[in-house]
C-alpha positions as a Python dict, from the first residue, in 0.01 Angstrom:
ca = {
    (1, 'M'): (0, 0, 0),
    (2, 'L'): (241, -326, 17),
    (3, 'R'): (129, -597, -203),
    (4, 'K'): (402, -874, -135),
    (5, 'I'): (694, -920, 53),
    (6, 'K'): (1019, -1154, 63),
    (7, 'I'): (960, -1463, 253),
    (8, 'K'): (1310, -1448, 443),
    (9, 'T'): (1434, -1738, 614),
    (10, 'L'): (1422, -1761, 990),
    (11, 'K'): (1784, -1809, 1124),
    (12, 'A'): (2111, -1793, 1003),
    (13, 'F'): (2367, -1870, 1338),
    (14, 'D'): (2714, -1873, 1435),
    (15, 'E'): (2797, -2234, 1444),
    (16, 'N'): (3035, -2132, 1687),
    (17, 'R'): (2785, -2074, 1954),
    (18, 'I'): (2596, -2382, 1915),
    (19, 'P'): (2614, -2596, 2185),
    (20, 'T'): (2697, -2962, 2064),
    (21, 'T'): (2799, -3280, 2207),
    (22, 'T'): (2879, -3443, 1808),
    (23, 'R'): (2916, -3244, 1519),
    (24, 'K'): (2999, -3372, 1187),
    (25, 'E'): (3071, -3204, 886),
    (26, 'V'): (2958, -3347, 518),
    (27, 'N'): (3089, -3226, 192),
    (28, 'V'): (2856, -3275, -76),
    (29, 'P'): (3050, -3277, -396),
    (30, 'V'): (2896, -3101, -719),
    (31, 'S'): (2748, -3442, -919),
    (32, 'S'): (2432, -3520, -1105),
    (33, 'P'): (2113, -3448, -939),
    (34, 'E'): (2041, -3806, -929),
    (35, 'Q'): (2377, -3870, -666),
    (36, 'L'): (2303, -3521, -488),
    (37, 'E'): (1991, -3636, -387),
    (38, 'D'): (2086, -3979, -314),
    (39, 'I'): (2381, -3799, -94),
    (40, 'Q'): (2141, -3573, 70),
    (41, 'Q'): (1868, -3827, 181),
    (42, 'K'): (2134, -4064, 351),
    (43, 'I'): (2235, -3762, 539),
    (44, 'L'): (1875, -3703, 637),
    (45, 'E'): (1810, -4020, 725),
    (46, 'E'): (2090, -4074, 951),
    (47, 'V'): (1990, -3707, 1132),
    (48, 'S'): (1610, -3850, 1153),
    (49, 'K'): (1746, -4095, 1379),
    (50, 'I'): (1937, -3905, 1636),
    (51, 'P'): (1692, -3656, 1907),
    (52, 'G'): (1783, -3294, 1887),
    (53, 'A'): (2003, -3329, 1601),
    (54, 'F'): (1979, -3024, 1359),
    (55, 'V'): (2124, -2963, 1010),
    (56, 'G'): (2294, -2646, 904),
    (57, 'L'): (2339, -2549, 534),
    (58, 'K'): (2643, -2341, 432),
    (59, 'K'): (2719, -2239, 66),
    (60, 'K'): (3088, -2094, -40),
    (61, 'D'): (3098, -1808, 212),
    (62, 'G'): (2779, -1747, 332),
    (63, 'P'): (2606, -1800, 677),
    (64, 'V'): (2517, -2135, 822),
    (65, 'V'): (2132, -2155, 799),
    (66, 'L'): (1941, -2375, 1018),
    (67, 'M'): (1743, -2637, 829),
    (68, 'Q'): (1392, -2799, 914),
    (69, 'A'): (1397, -3132, 855),
    (70, 'G'): (1120, -3407, 827),
    (71, 'T'): (998, -3690, 665),
    (72, 'S'): (708, -3753, 421),
    (73, 'N'): (438, -4006, 535),
    (74, 'D'): (355, -4045, 188),
    (75, 'T'): (651, -4137, 24),
    (76, 'G'): (891, -4188, 344),
    (77, 'K'): (1135, -3954, 142),
    (78, 'H'): (1340, -3695, 389),
    (79, 'F'): (1321, -3297, 335),
    (80, 'A'): (1532, -3038, 454),
    (81, 'F'): (1475, -2675, 373),
    (82, 'P'): (1552, -2345, 535),
    (83, 'E'): (1371, -2259, 849),
    (84, 'I'): (1052, -2089, 757),
    (85, 'N'): (932, -1762, 955),
    (86, 'P'): (588, -1803, 980),
    (87, 'V'): (554, -1440, 1066),
    (88, 'L'): (622, -1324, 713),
    (89, 'I'): (414, -1616, 553),
    (90, 'Y'): (107, -1488, 783),
    (91, 'F'): (158, -1122, 679),
    (92, 'N'): (233, -1234, 286),
    (93, 'L'): (-99, -1420, 279),
    (94, 'A'): (-285, -1162, 437),
    (95, 'L'): (-151, -910, 152),
    (96, 'K'): (-267, -1169, -125),
    (97, 'K'): (-602, -1197, 44),
    (98, 'I'): (-665, -827, 98),
    (99, 'E'): (-540, -769, -286),
    (100, 'L'): (-794, -1026, -405),
    (101, 'S'): (-1052, -840, -175),
    (102, 'Q'): (-1009, -550, -366),
    (103, 'V'): (-1047, -690, -712),
    (104, 'T'): (-1353, -850, -578),
    (105, 'K'): (-1478, -533, -456),
    (106, 'K'): (-1442, -369, -768),
    (107, 'S'): (-1642, -624, -962),
    (108, 'F'): (-1911, -582, -690),
    (109, 'E'): (-1914, -241, -759),
    (110, 'E'): (-1966, -291, -1106),
    (111, 'C'): (-2238, -556, -1088),
    (112, 'P'): (-2587, -448, -1147),
    (113, 'T'): (-2766, -423, -843),
    (114, 'S'): (-3067, -590, -1027),
    (115, 'D'): (-2829, -886, -1070),
    (116, 'F'): (-2874, -967, -679),
    (117, 'I'): (-2777, -1323, -705),
    (118, 'R'): (-2451, -1270, -869),
    (119, 'K'): (-2388, -980, -635),
    (120, 'Y'): (-2444, -1202, -346),
    (121, 'H'): (-2166, -1454, -455),
    (122, 'I'): (-1938, -1193, -546),
    (123, 'F'): (-1983, -1059, -207),
    (124, 'V'): (-1943, -1412, -75),
    (125, 'D'): (-1615, -1387, -230),
    (126, 'Y'): (-1527, -1053, -76),
    (127, 'F'): (-1599, -1127, 257),
    (128, 'E'): (-1391, -1448, 245),
    (129, 'A'): (-1105, -1252, 98),
    (130, 'A'): (-1110, -937, 330),
    (131, 'S'): (-1201, -1147, 652),
    (132, 'S'): (-909, -1396, 589),
    (133, 'G'): (-687, -1077, 548),
    (134, 'V'): (-794, -933, 874),
    (135, 'V'): (-718, -1234, 1055),
    (136, 'H'): (-389, -1304, 901),
    (137, 'L'): (-275, -959, 954),
    (138, 'L'): (-324, -1023, 1288),
    (139, 'G'): (-213, -1346, 1334),
    (140, 'A'): (125, -1193, 1201),
    (141, 'V'): (159, -954, 1497),
    (142, 'E'): (35, -1231, 1775),
    (143, 'A'): (324, -1464, 1653),
    (144, 'F'): (579, -1216, 1618),
    (145, 'Y'): (495, -1130, 1979),
    (146, 'N'): (563, -1478, 2052),
    (147, 'Q'): (899, -1483, 1908),
    (148, 'L'): (1017, -1209, 2060),
    (149, 'L'): (942, -1381, 2408),
    (150, 'P'): (1256, -1524, 2568),
    (151, 'E'): (1198, -1861, 2732),
    (152, 'D'): (1306, -1831, 3046),
    (153, 'F'): (1159, -1460, 3077),
    (154, 'T'): (936, -1339, 3346),
    (155, 'V'): (692, -1055, 3337),
    (156, 'V'): (528, -894, 3653),
    (157, 'I'): (148, -844, 3552),
    (158, 'D'): (-67, -684, 3796),
    (159, 'G'): (149, -790, 4033),
    (160, 'N'): (195, -1150, 3953),
    (161, 'E'): (452, -1305, 3796),
    (162, 'K'): (398, -1506, 3449),
    (163, 'R'): (608, -1702, 3219),
    (164, 'K'): (658, -1751, 2864),
    (165, 'N'): (367, -2022, 2858),
    (166, 'K'): (97, -1780, 3060),
    (167, 'L'): (218, -1475, 2813),
    (168, 'E'): (137, -1652, 2495),
    (169, 'Y'): (-266, -1659, 2587),
    (170, 'I'): (-346, -1268, 2737),
    (171, 'S'): (-520, -1051, 2517),
    (172, 'L'): (-331, -848, 2238),
    (173, 'D'): (-334, -493, 2421),
    (174, 'I'): (-177, -647, 2757),
    (175, 'K'): (81, -806, 2540),
    (176, 'I'): (193, -488, 2319),
    (177, 'Q'): (138, -241, 2599),
    (178, 'T'): (262, -464, 2923),
    (179, 'V'): (473, -732, 2835),
    (180, 'L'): (703, -610, 2516),
    (181, 'P'): (840, -322, 2702),
    (182, 'Q'): (956, -519, 2970),
    (183, 'V'): (1099, -795, 2725),
    (184, 'T'): (1235, -549, 2470),
    (185, 'G'): (1268, -216, 2649),
    (186, 'K'): (1093, -48, 2390),
    (187, 'D'): (734, 72, 2411),
    (188, 'F'): (563, 53, 2075),
    (189, 'P'): (228, 241, 2194),
    (190, 'A'): (428, 491, 2325),
    (191, 'A'): (617, 561, 2064),
    (192, 'N'): (370, 516, 1753),
    (193, 'P'): (30, 613, 1929),
    (194, 'D'): (-145, 665, 1572),
    (195, 'A'): (-25, 311, 1446),
    (196, 'W'): (-152, 142, 1769),
    (197, 'K'): (-480, 285, 1766),
    (198, 'L'): (-532, 117, 1403),
    (199, 'I'): (-382, -214, 1536),
    (200, 'L'): (-640, -203, 1814),
    (201, 'E'): (-930, -74, 1550),
    (202, 'L'): (-854, -402, 1336),
    (203, 'K'): (-835, -611, 1652),
    (204, 'T'): (-1173, -503, 1737),
    (205, 'L'): (-1299, -603, 1354),
    (206, 'R'): (-1098, -952, 1395),
    (207, 'N'): (-1252, -998, 1728),
    (208, 'R'): (-1602, -935, 1568),
    (209, 'L'): (-1545, -1156, 1274),
    (210, 'T'): (-1408, -1482, 1454),
    (211, 'H'): (-1624, -1428, 1774),
    (212, 'L'): (-1962, -1409, 1583),
    (213, 'K'): (-2277, -1273, 1730),
    (214, 'K'): (-2613, -1208, 1570),
    (215, 'V'): (-2678, -859, 1611),
    (216, 'K'): (-3071, -808, 1529),
    (217, 'A'): (-3093, -494, 1317),
    (218, 'E'): (-3446, -341, 1280),
    (219, 'N'): (-3488, -472, 965),
    (220, 'L'): (-3427, -810, 1080),
    (221, 'T'): (-3078, -844, 968),
    (222, 'D'): (-2789, -1064, 1153),
    (223, 'Y'): (-2497, -942, 985),
    (224, 'Q'): (-2568, -630, 798),
    (225, 'K'): (-2318, -404, 1022),
    (226, 'L'): (-2050, -643, 1023),
    (227, 'S'): (-2061, -667, 638),
    (228, 'N'): (-2119, -306, 583),
    (229, 'D'): (-1802, -235, 818),
    (230, 'L'): (-1577, -486, 636),
    (231, 'Y'): (-1653, -395, 320),
    (232, 'N'): (-1610, -48, 411),
    (233, 'T'): (-1253, -127, 552),
    (234, 'D'): (-927, 99, 469),
    (235, 'F'): (-675, -140, 438),
    (236, 'S'): (-432, 92, 314),
    (237, 'K'): (-409, 240, 635),
    (238, 'Y'): (-385, -81, 847),
    (239, 'I'): (-92, -242, 678),
    (240, 'P'): (132, 29, 696),
    (241, 'A'): (72, 53, 1090),
    (242, 'I'): (161, -358, 1147),
    (243, 'Q'): (435, -292, 923),
    (244, 'N'): (541, 9, 1146),
    (245, 'F'): (501, -230, 1425),
    (246, 'F'): (757, -487, 1296),
    (247, 'D'): (999, -257, 1179),
    (248, 'F'): (989, -100, 1506),
    (249, 'Y'): (1131, -410, 1684),
    (250, 'E'): (1284, -589, 1412),
    (251, 'P'): (1417, -338, 1148),
    (252, 'G'): (1434, -471, 766),
    (253, 'L'): (1195, -774, 874),
    (254, 'I'): (941, -630, 602),
    (255, 'E'): (1083, -607, 270),
    (256, 'E'): (887, -576, -45),
    (257, 'D'): (953, -784, -292),
    (258, 'N'): (884, -621, -632),
    (259, 'E'): (1018, -921, -863),
    (260, 'T'): (723, -1086, -1077),
}
């Protein structure tokens, strides 16, 4: 099971295809760290004054990488770094939380039943980590779906045309089964029915966690079944299903990070 992935930057682009009205290239000389920081701050300060301006960074013969830039409200300093891909961050966060949940689960199993107060606190830690893992796994799927939607694309659902601003707020089932085949020409549920079934199972658990409802059991507990189901969730089958989903539409997006 994946434990950690490489968080790649979102975009490298062909600078010749970017529509620009004004373009300015700056060669940053090799100098002391202090001088380099001063030059970069001046560049970013000028960029921050121009609506629609963006920064691209190129090292030697590598690709131009889109940079996201901003200003700290605390220090007033400008900053820039390669554009992040939230999909990978959400997925990696889910992996971290799931790994933590498994460590916590082992502690829970080893804790004597008689020490029920300690067992309670350990389970709280498990529930926190595992539920966060579930939510972020599906959050990565939803975010990836939104990335695949072109801004000007129209999809027909039940005879009605819908644009991106509407397509972002429909159910996950319709997003993957109806919208993505029209957008990409590829049908993940049809090509990978077993993986799709697992993703739907995980979606059901996510919905139970986020749309919390009391379920009064015969023994008067409210969340016993939800807790038991979360405790017995086999993440080792859900993570590969979601990785399969990403690879289906963007091969190579998910790459395991074996570096410590």
